[in-house]
């Protein structure tokens, strides 16, 4: 195999492994990867893109909700629930955890902590987004160079 | 999982809080416990006071009565005294009138001293109180001399001296004889009498002196004085007129002392009371008329009665007292005392009751606290188990995944078998972890058995493979399932496997040599065993002969002695019987009619057995024969108790026979549902366990000296569809083949020969060469694949066997159908090509899922875009045709009848209309349409009969309550989010299999 390809593959693997090692992603992402096959070649990319569009809307909504005079905690809760559901479907574990913490404070009606959580949630989202973008970029490069994406190795 | 854990943590916390909250439900008594001793003291005081008041009131009552008695007695005495007194006074009055009439009005006087004395003496009875009467004439000083001359004596004073000169004199002229000594005495010389006389003549009435000692008797007495007038007085005379008209004075002495004495003597109760009579004219200085002033008596109570003796100047009174003080009132005393005692007892009883209540409540609270703690511990235990099993499962997934990948690669058949075995073992391990969790469920009584169809034989194969590696080096492990046991039964395969795994696991643990033999029969079959036994006695002679010649061996798998000989022999006989009558009655005798089939499973081992003293607590949880057992063999001792619970849940019994150092035989029965033939084909879950069918119609000869072992081998070959003949030795087999081969044209040569190692080894020395040459001579015989069965084989032995051209391959025991199949495939080259592909296909059961879901139209309802996408992706992967709806309302619209959706996956938590509500509405809609259809016509029945779209909940939390809620609102099941294949399969299989595909 072309050493350049090999190197790219290694970079891809490293990138991916770091995602799991740092707990940004969990098993669910792998399940997702298994769902992608020749009938559905862009499944992951599409789903992830959907996730981020959706989450950005939700984050925006959350900011405007929390900025209001009378914070509608129920609406906030519903949005967090959505975000939690979609992030756990994607396997974005740290986002899910941030959602859980957020939701707890939301139920406790603790506005300052909520704002802090929202900030954290946003950071987590940005983190996973940038990481995944890197991963997909590498993937694209790899495919463009004619290489194949290495088989998914579950690392336990 | 993170979410779930967190939630369950919350649950624990909430539970604990509740317990802490409810714990402080103190009652009134409990909250006032510090006051109890004070209450006791208070009640004693109260009781004492009230008993004292009772005593006082009763005592006062008695005193009042006593006083009343005294009053009435005193008054009675006073009245009588007064009456008697007034009678006497009246008589003296009459006497005065008599004197005035006959002494002054008559001239000369009709009365002289003699007459007066006579008269008074004769009328003395009329004046019982008077000691005597006397008449004194009024003499003025001027008339004194004339008077003295007339009477012939001088006027004397009381001291019997001649009277000094005074204004006036009152010498006694007439006197009763009793007082004759006062004649000629001047009454006015005595102070008392003078005053009396003056008062009497002024008032004209009877007057009394103050009491004094009477002359003569020296008794206390009073003198009564009446005036006698010379002339008739005008009405309402003045004092002067009276004095002027006064002629003399009639006096009488009252002897009060004897008078009262007399009087009291006449009345009863004389002893009881003490009477004093006083003259209280001078109220500051009462004079005693009767009685002793300082006489002892009850001074606390006295009564005064007024006495009116008719003299307005004089005041008298009678004072009565009791002689003795009032005796203490015993009734009052005892009543009060009894009241006190009773009150005290009641108080003490109440106190005792209260302290007891407090104690009991304390105990109750303590118990409640302990219960709370125990429950918390239980929850914590479950939590721990869940966590640990989760932690174990994760790496196990890795192992299983790797094995699955390994199975995808090109492997030799042995390698494949090993890999598959490893995979099965891994799965069994996961199952075991679940079983540990089950223990908790059993304890909570929450375990429910599934009812699905399963294949007993394949389960036994699994168990066998689970233990084959462990047991290979020490014992023979074999399984035999009677032909009469139905292929597919309805029941809980997991639990059934759990029981057998446990029993076999125990046997493997405790058996060092010999065998472990799992036998499965119908329970009815064994009842008929004695019959079979006689049959074999008649028919099975040759085999027995051989056994006997083999030495002092038992008719068991390994030849070792077993604990339950009767069972062993019975089943042995059954094996033989089945051998003999196999073709005739194996299928016939099963009772197809009955709904249920009772399966009898026995696990026989030749291990160390169970010590007699431990036998009765074998089924108790966490009990092992003794503590050294767990040190030597490990294990928790939980297994048998689980097994017992499970067997009982399956409607059976478990028991065992064990003889120390010989072995144990555990047997249990279980009731399974019989599977309808029609259903089999659909139901049977295609798994890799399914045996290849390429061997049907082959024929094999099994060479084995031991009939039991041969029967086991035959059983496994039969399962592959291979027809089997048994020969007890190689010679016999050769003879059989040779003879039949040469003689009978229609006879089919066996396709393969399986030789038991022991048999081979025993025959190798003496006749191997001849046999082999014999076979070689036969020519075509050499082409039969020959297989050596061995539980252990050294390398040299293997070489030897291969070198001698005897064996084409070696099958390691324990024999399993799948293992046999794999080896036979390799030897015979059947199905070699198909196999890998098939295996690939079957991997992880995803193909099964695919087959279930392919072409199905499925609606996914979720408000979350991403979730929807993922769910749709997962379902699409298995070939399903997926449509999405983003709210409950949208789903309702899509599911308007008639629709062509095969199933619906429903998110539970959605805004506006949640999954439960949507499902309820869908079900409502369906039932309406169904009603309508029924009423319209029975002809147009839909393929499924009625509309019922399977609806599966998609939920992140898998709490049991949520599941209940799902079922309650009409859902068919639930899938936990995020999807995983196994879970999806289980959920989907449940309702898709009931519909014929």
CSV table of C-alpha atoms in Angstrom, one decimal, chain B residues 141-560:
chain,number,residue,atom,x,y,z
B,141,UNK,CA,-91.6,42.5,162.3
B,142,UNK,CA,-94.4,44.3,164.2
B,143,UNK,CA,-96.4,41.1,164.3
B,144,UNK,CA,-93.5,38.9,165.4
B,145,UNK,CA,-94.1,38.8,169.0
B,146,UNK,CA,-97.8,38.0,168.6
B,147,UNK,CA,-96.9,35.3,166.1
B,148,UNK,CA,-94.2,33.8,168.4
B,149,UNK,CA,-96.6,33.8,171.2
B,150,UNK,CA,-99.4,32.2,169.1
B,151,UNK,CA,-97.1,29.4,168.0
B,152,UNK,CA,-95.0,29.0,171.0
B,153,UNK,CA,-91.6,29.2,169.4
B,154,UNK,CA,-89.3,31.9,168.2
B,155,UNK,CA,-88.4,32.5,164.6
B,156,UNK,CA,-85.0,31.0,163.9
B,157,UNK,CA,-82.6,31.6,161.1
B,158,UNK,CA,-81.3,28.9,158.8
B,159,UNK,CA,-78.5,28.3,161.2
B,160,UNK,CA,-81.1,27.5,163.9
B,161,UNK,CA,-80.3,30.7,165.8
B,162,UNK,CA,-83.0,32.9,167.0
B,163,UNK,CA,-83.6,35.3,164.2
B,164,UNK,CA,-82.3,38.8,164.5
B,165,UNK,CA,-84.7,41.6,164.0
B,166,UNK,CA,-85.8,42.2,160.4
B,167,UNK,CA,-88.5,43.9,158.5
B,168,UNK,CA,-90.2,40.7,157.6
B,169,UNK,CA,-89.9,37.0,158.4
B,170,UNK,CA,-91.1,33.9,156.6
B,171,UNK,CA,-91.1,31.2,159.2
B,172,UNK,CA,-92.2,27.8,158.1
B,173,UNK,CA,-95.4,26.8,159.8
B,174,UNK,CA,-96.5,23.8,157.9
B,175,UNK,CA,-94.1,21.2,156.6
B,176,UNK,CA,-94.2,17.8,155.1
B,177,UNK,CA,-92.7,15.2,157.4
B,178,UNK,CA,-89.8,14.6,155.1
B,179,UNK,CA,-88.7,18.2,155.7
B,180,UNK,CA,-90.0,18.7,159.2
B,181,UNK,CA,-86.6,19.9,160.3
B,182,UNK,CA,-87.2,23.3,158.7
B,183,UNK,CA,-90.2,24.1,160.8
B,184,UNK,CA,-89.9,27.5,162.5
B,185,UNK,CA,-86.9,28.4,160.2
B,186,UNK,CA,-87.1,31.8,158.7
B,187,UNK,CA,-86.9,31.2,155.0
B,188,UNK,CA,-86.0,34.8,154.4
B,189,UNK,CA,-82.8,34.3,156.4
B,190,UNK,CA,-81.4,32.2,153.6
B,191,UNK,CA,-80.1,34.3,150.7
B,192,UNK,CA,-81.4,32.1,148.1
B,193,UNK,CA,-84.8,31.6,149.6
B,194,UNK,CA,-85.2,35.3,150.4
B,195,UNK,CA,-84.6,36.3,146.9
B,196,UNK,CA,-86.9,33.6,145.8
B,197,UNK,CA,-89.6,34.7,148.1
B,198,UNK,CA,-89.4,38.3,147.0
B,199,UNK,CA,-89.5,37.4,143.3
B,200,UNK,CA,-92.4,34.9,143.8
B,201,UNK,CA,-94.6,37.4,145.6
B,202,UNK,CA,-93.9,40.1,143.0
B,203,UNK,CA,-94.7,37.9,140.0
B,204,UNK,CA,-97.3,35.6,141.5
B,205,UNK,CA,-95.7,32.7,139.8
B,206,UNK,CA,-93.6,29.8,140.7
B,207,UNK,CA,-89.9,30.7,140.9
B,208,UNK,CA,-86.8,28.7,141.2
B,209,UNK,CA,-83.6,29.2,143.1
B,210,UNK,CA,-80.2,28.6,141.6
B,211,UNK,CA,-79.0,25.1,142.4
B,212,UNK,CA,-77.5,24.6,145.8
B,213,UNK,CA,-76.8,21.8,148.1
B,214,UNK,CA,-80.0,20.9,149.8
B,215,UNK,CA,-80.2,20.7,153.5
B,216,UNK,CA,-80.4,17.1,154.6
B,217,UNK,CA,-79.7,15.2,151.5
B,218,UNK,CA,-76.9,17.3,150.4
B,219,UNK,CA,-77.9,16.7,146.9
B,220,UNK,CA,-77.9,19.4,144.4
B,221,UNK,CA,-81.3,20.9,144.1
B,222,UNK,CA,-83.4,23.9,143.6
B,223,UNK,CA,-86.2,25.3,145.7
B,224,UNK,CA,-89.5,26.2,144.1
B,225,UNK,CA,-91.5,28.9,145.8
B,226,UNK,CA,-95.1,29.8,145.3
B,227,UNK,CA,-96.8,32.9,146.8
B,228,UNK,CA,-100.0,32.4,148.7
B,229,UNK,CA,-102.3,35.4,148.8
B,230,UNK,CA,-104.7,36.3,151.5
B,231,UNK,CA,-107.4,37.8,149.5
B,232,UNK,CA,-108.5,37.4,145.9
B,233,UNK,CA,-106.4,39.5,143.7
B,234,UNK,CA,-107.9,41.9,141.2
B,235,UNK,CA,-107.2,40.9,137.6
B,236,UNK,CA,-103.9,42.3,136.4
B,237,UNK,CA,-102.7,43.3,139.9
B,238,UNK,CA,-99.7,45.5,140.3
B,239,UNK,CA,-96.6,44.5,142.2
B,240,UNK,CA,-97.6,46.5,145.3
B,241,UNK,CA,-101.0,44.9,145.3
B,242,UNK,CA,-99.4,41.5,145.1
B,243,UNK,CA,-97.0,42.2,147.9
B,244,UNK,CA,-99.7,43.5,150.1
B,245,UNK,CA,-101.9,40.6,149.5
B,246,UNK,CA,-99.2,38.1,150.1
B,247,UNK,CA,-100.0,35.8,153.1
B,248,UNK,CA,-97.2,33.3,152.9
B,249,UNK,CA,-95.1,31.1,150.6
B,250,UNK,CA,-95.3,27.5,149.7
B,251,UNK,CA,-91.9,26.1,148.9
B,252,UNK,CA,-90.7,22.8,147.7
B,253,UNK,CA,-87.2,21.4,147.2
B,254,UNK,CA,-86.4,19.8,143.9
B,255,UNK,CA,-83.8,17.2,144.3
B,256,UNK,CA,-82.6,17.7,140.7
B,257,UNK,CA,-79.8,15.1,141.0
B,258,UNK,CA,-82.0,12.2,141.9
B,259,UNK,CA,-84.8,13.6,139.7
B,260,UNK,CA,-82.6,13.4,136.6
B,261,UNK,CA,-81.1,10.2,137.7
B,262,UNK,CA,-84.5,8.7,137.9
B,263,UNK,CA,-85.6,10.0,134.7
B,264,UNK,CA,-82.5,8.8,132.8
B,265,UNK,CA,-82.9,5.4,134.3
B,266,UNK,CA,-86.2,5.1,132.6
B,267,UNK,CA,-84.8,5.7,129.1
B,268,UNK,CA,-82.7,3.5,126.9
B,269,UNK,CA,-79.4,4.5,125.7
B,270,UNK,CA,-78.6,5.8,129.1
B,271,UNK,CA,-75.1,4.3,129.0
B,272,UNK,CA,-74.3,5.9,125.7
B,273,UNK,CA,-74.8,9.5,126.6
B,274,UNK,CA,-73.7,11.8,129.3
B,275,UNK,CA,-76.1,14.4,130.5
B,276,UNK,CA,-75.4,17.6,132.3
B,277,UNK,CA,-78.0,20.1,133.4
B,278,UNK,CA,-76.9,23.7,134.0
B,279,UNK,CA,-78.5,26.8,135.3
B,280,UNK,CA,-77.4,29.4,132.9
B,281,UNK,CA,-79.2,32.4,134.3
B,282,UNK,CA,-75.9,34.0,134.6
B,283,UNK,CA,-74.6,33.0,131.2
B,284,UNK,CA,-71.0,33.7,132.0
B,285,UNK,CA,-71.0,31.4,135.0
B,286,UNK,CA,-73.2,28.3,134.4
B,287,UNK,CA,-74.1,26.4,137.5
B,288,UNK,CA,-74.2,22.7,137.5
B,289,UNK,CA,-77.5,21.3,138.4
B,290,UNK,CA,-76.7,17.8,137.5
B,291,UNK,CA,-73.7,15.8,136.4
B,292,UNK,CA,-70.1,16.3,136.9
B,293,UNK,CA,-68.5,19.2,135.1
B,294,UNK,CA,-65.3,17.4,134.3
B,295,UNK,CA,-66.6,14.0,133.6
B,296,UNK,CA,-64.9,12.2,130.7
B,297,UNK,CA,-66.8,12.0,127.5
B,298,UNK,CA,-66.6,12.9,123.9
B,299,UNK,CA,-66.0,16.6,124.1
B,300,UNK,CA,-66.0,17.0,120.3
B,301,UNK,CA,-69.7,16.6,120.0
B,302,UNK,CA,-72.3,18.0,122.3
B,303,UNK,CA,-75.8,19.2,122.1
B,304,UNK,CA,-77.6,21.8,124.2
B,305,UNK,CA,-81.3,21.6,124.8
B,306,UNK,CA,-83.2,24.4,126.4
B,307,UNK,CA,-85.1,23.6,129.5
B,308,UNK,CA,-88.0,25.8,130.5
B,309,UNK,CA,-89.1,25.1,134.0
B,310,UNK,CA,-91.7,27.8,133.9
B,311,UNK,CA,-89.6,30.5,135.8
B,312,UNK,CA,-88.9,33.3,133.3
B,313,UNK,CA,-85.9,34.6,135.4
B,314,UNK,CA,-84.1,31.3,135.4
B,315,UNK,CA,-82.6,29.8,132.3
B,316,UNK,CA,-81.6,26.2,132.3
B,317,UNK,CA,-80.1,24.0,129.7
B,318,UNK,CA,-79.3,20.4,129.2
B,319,UNK,CA,-76.0,19.5,127.6
B,320,UNK,CA,-75.7,15.9,126.2
B,321,UNK,CA,-72.5,14.2,125.1
B,322,UNK,CA,-71.6,10.8,124.1
B,323,UNK,CA,-69.8,8.8,126.6
B,324,UNK,CA,-67.3,7.5,124.1
B,325,UNK,CA,-65.6,9.0,121.2
B,326,UNK,CA,-67.0,8.0,117.8
B,327,UNK,CA,-65.4,4.7,116.9
B,328,UNK,CA,-63.5,4.9,113.6
B,329,UNK,CA,-65.8,4.1,110.7
B,330,UNK,CA,-64.6,0.8,109.3
B,331,UNK,CA,-66.8,0.8,106.2
B,332,UNK,CA,-65.5,4.3,105.2
B,333,UNK,CA,-62.0,3.2,105.9
B,334,UNK,CA,-62.2,0.0,103.9
B,335,UNK,CA,-64.1,1.7,101.1
B,336,UNK,CA,-61.6,4.4,100.8
B,337,UNK,CA,-58.7,2.0,101.1
B,338,UNK,CA,-60.2,-0.3,98.4
B,339,UNK,CA,-60.7,2.7,96.2
B,340,UNK,CA,-57.2,3.7,96.7
B,341,UNK,CA,-55.9,0.3,95.9
B,342,UNK,CA,-58.0,0.0,92.8
B,343,UNK,CA,-57.1,3.4,91.7
B,344,UNK,CA,-53.5,2.7,92.3
B,345,UNK,CA,-53.8,-0.6,90.3
B,346,UNK,CA,-55.6,1.1,87.5
B,347,UNK,CA,-53.0,3.8,87.4
B,348,UNK,CA,-50.2,1.3,87.3
B,349,UNK,CA,-51.9,-0.7,84.7
B,350,UNK,CA,-52.3,2.3,82.5
B,351,UNK,CA,-48.8,3.3,83.1
B,352,UNK,CA,-47.6,-0.2,82.3
B,353,UNK,CA,-49.7,-0.2,79.2
B,354,UNK,CA,-48.4,3.1,78.1
B,355,UNK,CA,-44.8,2.1,78.7
B,356,UNK,CA,-45.5,-1.1,76.8
B,357,UNK,CA,-46.9,0.8,73.9
B,358,UNK,CA,-43.9,3.1,74.0
B,359,UNK,CA,-41.7,0.1,74.0
B,360,UNK,CA,-43.5,-1.6,71.2
B,361,UNK,CA,-43.6,1.5,69.2
B,362,UNK,CA,-39.9,2.0,69.8
B,363,UNK,CA,-39.4,-1.5,68.6
B,364,UNK,CA,-41.6,-0.8,65.6
B,365,UNK,CA,-39.7,2.3,64.7
B,366,UNK,CA,-36.5,0.5,65.1
B,367,UNK,CA,-37.7,-2.3,62.9
B,368,UNK,CA,-38.9,0.2,60.3
B,369,UNK,CA,-35.6,1.8,60.3
B,370,UNK,CA,-33.9,-1.5,59.9
B,371,UNK,CA,-36.3,-2.5,57.2
B,372,UNK,CA,-35.6,0.8,55.5
B,373,UNK,CA,-31.9,0.1,55.8
B,374,UNK,CA,-32.4,-3.4,54.5
B,375,UNK,CA,-34.4,-2.2,51.6
B,376,UNK,CA,-31.8,0.4,50.9
B,377,UNK,CA,-29.2,-2.2,51.1
B,378,UNK,CA,-31.2,-4.4,48.8
B,379,UNK,CA,-31.5,-1.5,46.3
B,380,UNK,CA,-27.8,-0.9,46.7
B,381,UNK,CA,-27.2,-4.6,46.0
B,382,UNK,CA,-29.3,-4.5,42.9
B,383,UNK,CA,-27.5,-1.4,41.9
B,384,UNK,CA,-24.2,-3.0,42.5
B,385,UNK,CA,-25.2,-6.1,40.6
B,386,UNK,CA,-26.5,-4.0,37.7
B,387,UNK,CA,-23.3,-2.0,37.6
B,388,UNK,CA,-21.0,-5.0,37.9
B,389,UNK,CA,-22.8,-6.9,35.3
B,390,UNK,CA,-22.7,-4.0,33.1
B,391,UNK,CA,-19.0,-3.7,33.6
B,392,UNK,CA,-18.6,-7.3,32.7
B,393,UNK,CA,-20.8,-7.1,29.7
B,394,UNK,CA,-18.9,-4.4,28.1
B,395,UNK,CA,-15.7,-6.4,27.7
B,396,UNK,CA,-17.7,-9.5,26.9
B,397,UNK,CA,-19.2,-7.6,24.0
B,398,UNK,CA,-15.6,-7.1,22.8
B,399,UNK,CA,-14.8,-10.7,23.1
B,400,UNK,CA,-17.9,-11.8,21.3
B,401,UNK,CA,-17.4,-9.2,18.6
B,402,UNK,CA,-13.9,-10.4,18.0
B,403,UNK,CA,-15.1,-14.0,17.9
B,404,UNK,CA,-17.7,-12.9,15.4
B,405,UNK,CA,-15.0,-11.3,13.3
B,406,UNK,CA,-12.9,-14.4,13.7
B,407,UNK,CA,-15.7,-16.6,12.4
B,408,UNK,CA,-15.9,-14.4,9.3
B,409,UNK,CA,-12.4,-15.5,8.4
B,410,UNK,CA,-11.4,-18.7,6.7
B,411,UNK,CA,-11.0,-21.3,9.4
B,412,UNK,CA,-10.5,-25.0,9.5
B,413,UNK,CA,-13.5,-26.9,10.8
B,414,UNK,CA,-11.9,-27.6,14.1
B,415,UNK,CA,-10.9,-23.9,14.5
B,416,UNK,CA,-14.4,-22.9,13.5
B,417,UNK,CA,-15.8,-25.3,16.1
B,418,UNK,CA,-13.5,-23.9,18.7
B,419,UNK,CA,-14.4,-20.4,17.8
B,420,UNK,CA,-18.0,-21.1,17.8
B,421,UNK,CA,-17.7,-22.8,21.1
B,422,UNK,CA,-15.9,-19.8,22.5
B,423,UNK,CA,-18.7,-17.6,21.2
B,424,UNK,CA,-21.3,-19.8,22.8
B,425,UNK,CA,-19.5,-19.9,26.0
B,426,UNK,CA,-19.2,-16.1,26.0
B,427,UNK,CA,-22.9,-15.8,25.4
B,428,UNK,CA,-23.5,-18.3,28.1
B,429,UNK,CA,-21.4,-16.2,30.4
B,430,UNK,CA,-23.4,-13.2,29.6
B,431,UNK,CA,-26.5,-15.2,30.2
B,432,UNK,CA,-25.1,-16.3,33.5
B,433,UNK,CA,-24.5,-12.7,34.5
B,434,UNK,CA,-28.1,-12.1,33.7
B,435,UNK,CA,-28.9,-15.1,35.9
B,436,UNK,CA,-27.2,-13.5,38.8
B,437,UNK,CA,-29.5,-10.6,38.3
B,438,UNK,CA,-32.4,-13.1,38.2
B,439,UNK,CA,-31.6,-14.3,41.6
B,440,UNK,CA,-32.6,-10.9,42.8
B,441,UNK,CA,-35.7,-11.1,40.7
B,442,UNK,CA,-36.6,-14.5,42.1
B,443,UNK,CA,-36.2,-13.2,45.6
B,444,UNK,CA,-38.5,-10.3,44.8
B,445,UNK,CA,-40.9,-12.8,43.2
B,446,UNK,CA,-40.8,-10.8,40.0
B,447,UNK,CA,-39.5,-13.5,37.7
B,448,UNK,CA,-41.8,-14.4,34.9
B,449,UNK,CA,-41.2,-17.2,32.5
B,450,UNK,CA,-41.3,-16.7,28.8
B,451,UNK,CA,-43.2,-19.0,26.6
B,452,UNK,CA,-41.5,-19.4,23.4
B,453,UNK,CA,-40.7,-22.4,21.3
B,454,UNK,CA,-37.3,-23.9,21.6
B,455,UNK,CA,-35.3,-27.0,20.9
B,456,UNK,CA,-34.3,-28.9,24.0
B,457,UNK,CA,-31.6,-30.8,22.1
B,458,UNK,CA,-29.8,-27.7,21.0
B,459,UNK,CA,-29.9,-26.3,24.4
B,460,UNK,CA,-28.3,-29.4,25.8
B,461,UNK,CA,-25.7,-29.2,23.0
B,462,UNK,CA,-24.9,-25.7,24.2
B,463,UNK,CA,-24.6,-26.7,27.8
B,464,UNK,CA,-22.4,-29.6,26.7
B,465,UNK,CA,-20.1,-27.4,24.7
B,466,UNK,CA,-20.0,-24.9,27.6
B,467,UNK,CA,-18.4,-27.6,29.8
B,468,UNK,CA,-16.7,-29.7,27.2
B,469,UNK,CA,-13.3,-28.0,27.5
B,470,UNK,CA,-13.4,-28.1,31.3
B,471,UNK,CA,-14.4,-31.7,31.6
B,472,UNK,CA,-12.5,-33.2,28.7
B,473,UNK,CA,-9.5,-34.1,30.8
B,474,UNK,CA,-11.2,-35.7,33.6
B,475,UNK,CA,-14.6,-37.0,32.9
B,476,UNK,CA,-16.8,-38.2,30.1
B,477,UNK,CA,-19.6,-35.9,29.4
B,478,UNK,CA,-22.6,-37.0,27.5
B,479,UNK,CA,-26.1,-36.1,26.6
B,480,UNK,CA,-29.0,-38.3,25.7
B,481,UNK,CA,-32.4,-37.1,24.7
B,482,UNK,CA,-35.1,-39.6,24.2
B,483,UNK,CA,-36.7,-39.7,20.8
B,484,UNK,CA,-40.0,-39.3,22.4
B,485,UNK,CA,-39.3,-35.9,23.7
B,486,UNK,CA,-40.7,-33.5,21.1
B,487,UNK,CA,-38.3,-31.6,19.0
B,488,UNK,CA,-39.8,-28.3,19.8
B,489,UNK,CA,-41.5,-27.4,23.0
B,490,UNK,CA,-42.9,-24.2,24.4
B,491,UNK,CA,-41.3,-22.8,27.4
B,492,UNK,CA,-38.5,-20.7,28.7
B,493,UNK,CA,-35.3,-21.9,27.0
B,494,UNK,CA,-33.1,-19.5,29.0
B,495,UNK,CA,-34.3,-20.8,32.3
B,496,UNK,CA,-34.2,-24.3,31.2
B,497,UNK,CA,-30.7,-23.9,30.1
B,498,UNK,CA,-29.9,-22.1,33.3
B,499,UNK,CA,-31.1,-25.1,35.4
B,500,UNK,CA,-29.2,-27.6,33.3
B,501,UNK,CA,-26.1,-25.4,33.2
B,502,UNK,CA,-26.2,-25.2,36.9
B,503,UNK,CA,-26.6,-28.9,37.5
B,504,UNK,CA,-24.0,-29.9,35.0
B,505,UNK,CA,-21.7,-27.2,36.3
B,506,UNK,CA,-22.0,-28.6,39.8
B,507,UNK,CA,-21.3,-32.1,38.5
B,508,UNK,CA,-18.3,-31.0,36.6
B,509,UNK,CA,-17.0,-29.2,39.6
B,510,UNK,CA,-17.3,-32.1,41.9
B,511,UNK,CA,-16.4,-35.0,39.6
B,512,UNK,CA,-12.8,-36.0,39.1
B,513,UNK,CA,-13.3,-39.2,37.2
B,514,UNK,CA,-16.1,-41.2,35.6
B,515,UNK,CA,-18.8,-39.5,33.8
B,516,UNK,CA,-21.5,-36.9,33.8
B,517,UNK,CA,-24.5,-38.0,31.9
B,518,UNK,CA,-27.5,-35.8,31.1
B,519,UNK,CA,-30.6,-37.7,30.2
B,520,UNK,CA,-33.9,-36.3,29.0
B,521,UNK,CA,-37.0,-38.3,28.9
B,522,UNK,CA,-40.7,-37.9,29.1
B,523,UNK,CA,-41.9,-38.3,32.6
B,524,UNK,CA,-44.4,-40.9,31.5
B,525,UNK,CA,-41.7,-42.9,29.9
B,526,UNK,CA,-40.0,-43.7,33.1
B,527,UNK,CA,-43.2,-44.9,34.7
B,528,UNK,CA,-43.3,-47.6,32.1
B,529,UNK,CA,-39.7,-48.5,32.9
B,530,UNK,CA,-40.1,-51.8,34.8
B,531,UNK,CA,-41.9,-53.1,31.8
B,532,UNK,CA,-39.0,-52.1,29.6
B,533,UNK,CA,-36.7,-53.7,32.0
B,534,UNK,CA,-38.3,-57.1,31.6
B,535,UNK,CA,-38.1,-56.7,27.9
B,536,UNK,CA,-34.4,-56.1,28.0
B,537,UNK,CA,-34.0,-59.1,30.2
B,538,UNK,CA,-35.4,-61.1,27.5
B,539,UNK,CA,-34.0,-59.4,24.6
B,540,UNK,CA,-30.8,-57.8,25.7
B,541,UNK,CA,-28.9,-60.8,26.8
B,542,UNK,CA,-25.9,-60.5,24.5
B,543,UNK,CA,-25.0,-57.0,25.7
B,544,UNK,CA,-25.2,-58.0,29.2
B,545,UNK,CA,-22.9,-60.9,28.6
B,546,UNK,CA,-20.4,-58.6,27.2
B,547,UNK,CA,-20.6,-56.3,30.1
B,548,UNK,CA,-20.2,-59.0,32.6
B,549,UNK,CA,-17.2,-60.3,30.7
B,550,UNK,CA,-15.7,-56.8,30.8
B,551,UNK,CA,-15.2,-57.2,34.5
B,552,UNK,CA,-16.8,-55.8,37.6
B,553,UNK,CA,-18.2,-52.8,35.8
B,554,UNK,CA,-21.5,-51.1,36.0
B,555,UNK,CA,-23.9,-50.5,33.2
B,556,UNK,CA,-23.2,-46.8,33.2
B,557,UNK,CA,-21.5,-44.5,30.8
B,558,UNK,CA,-18.1,-44.7,32.2
B,559,UNK,CA,-18.5,-48.0,34.0
B,560,UNK,CA,-18.3,-46.3,37.4
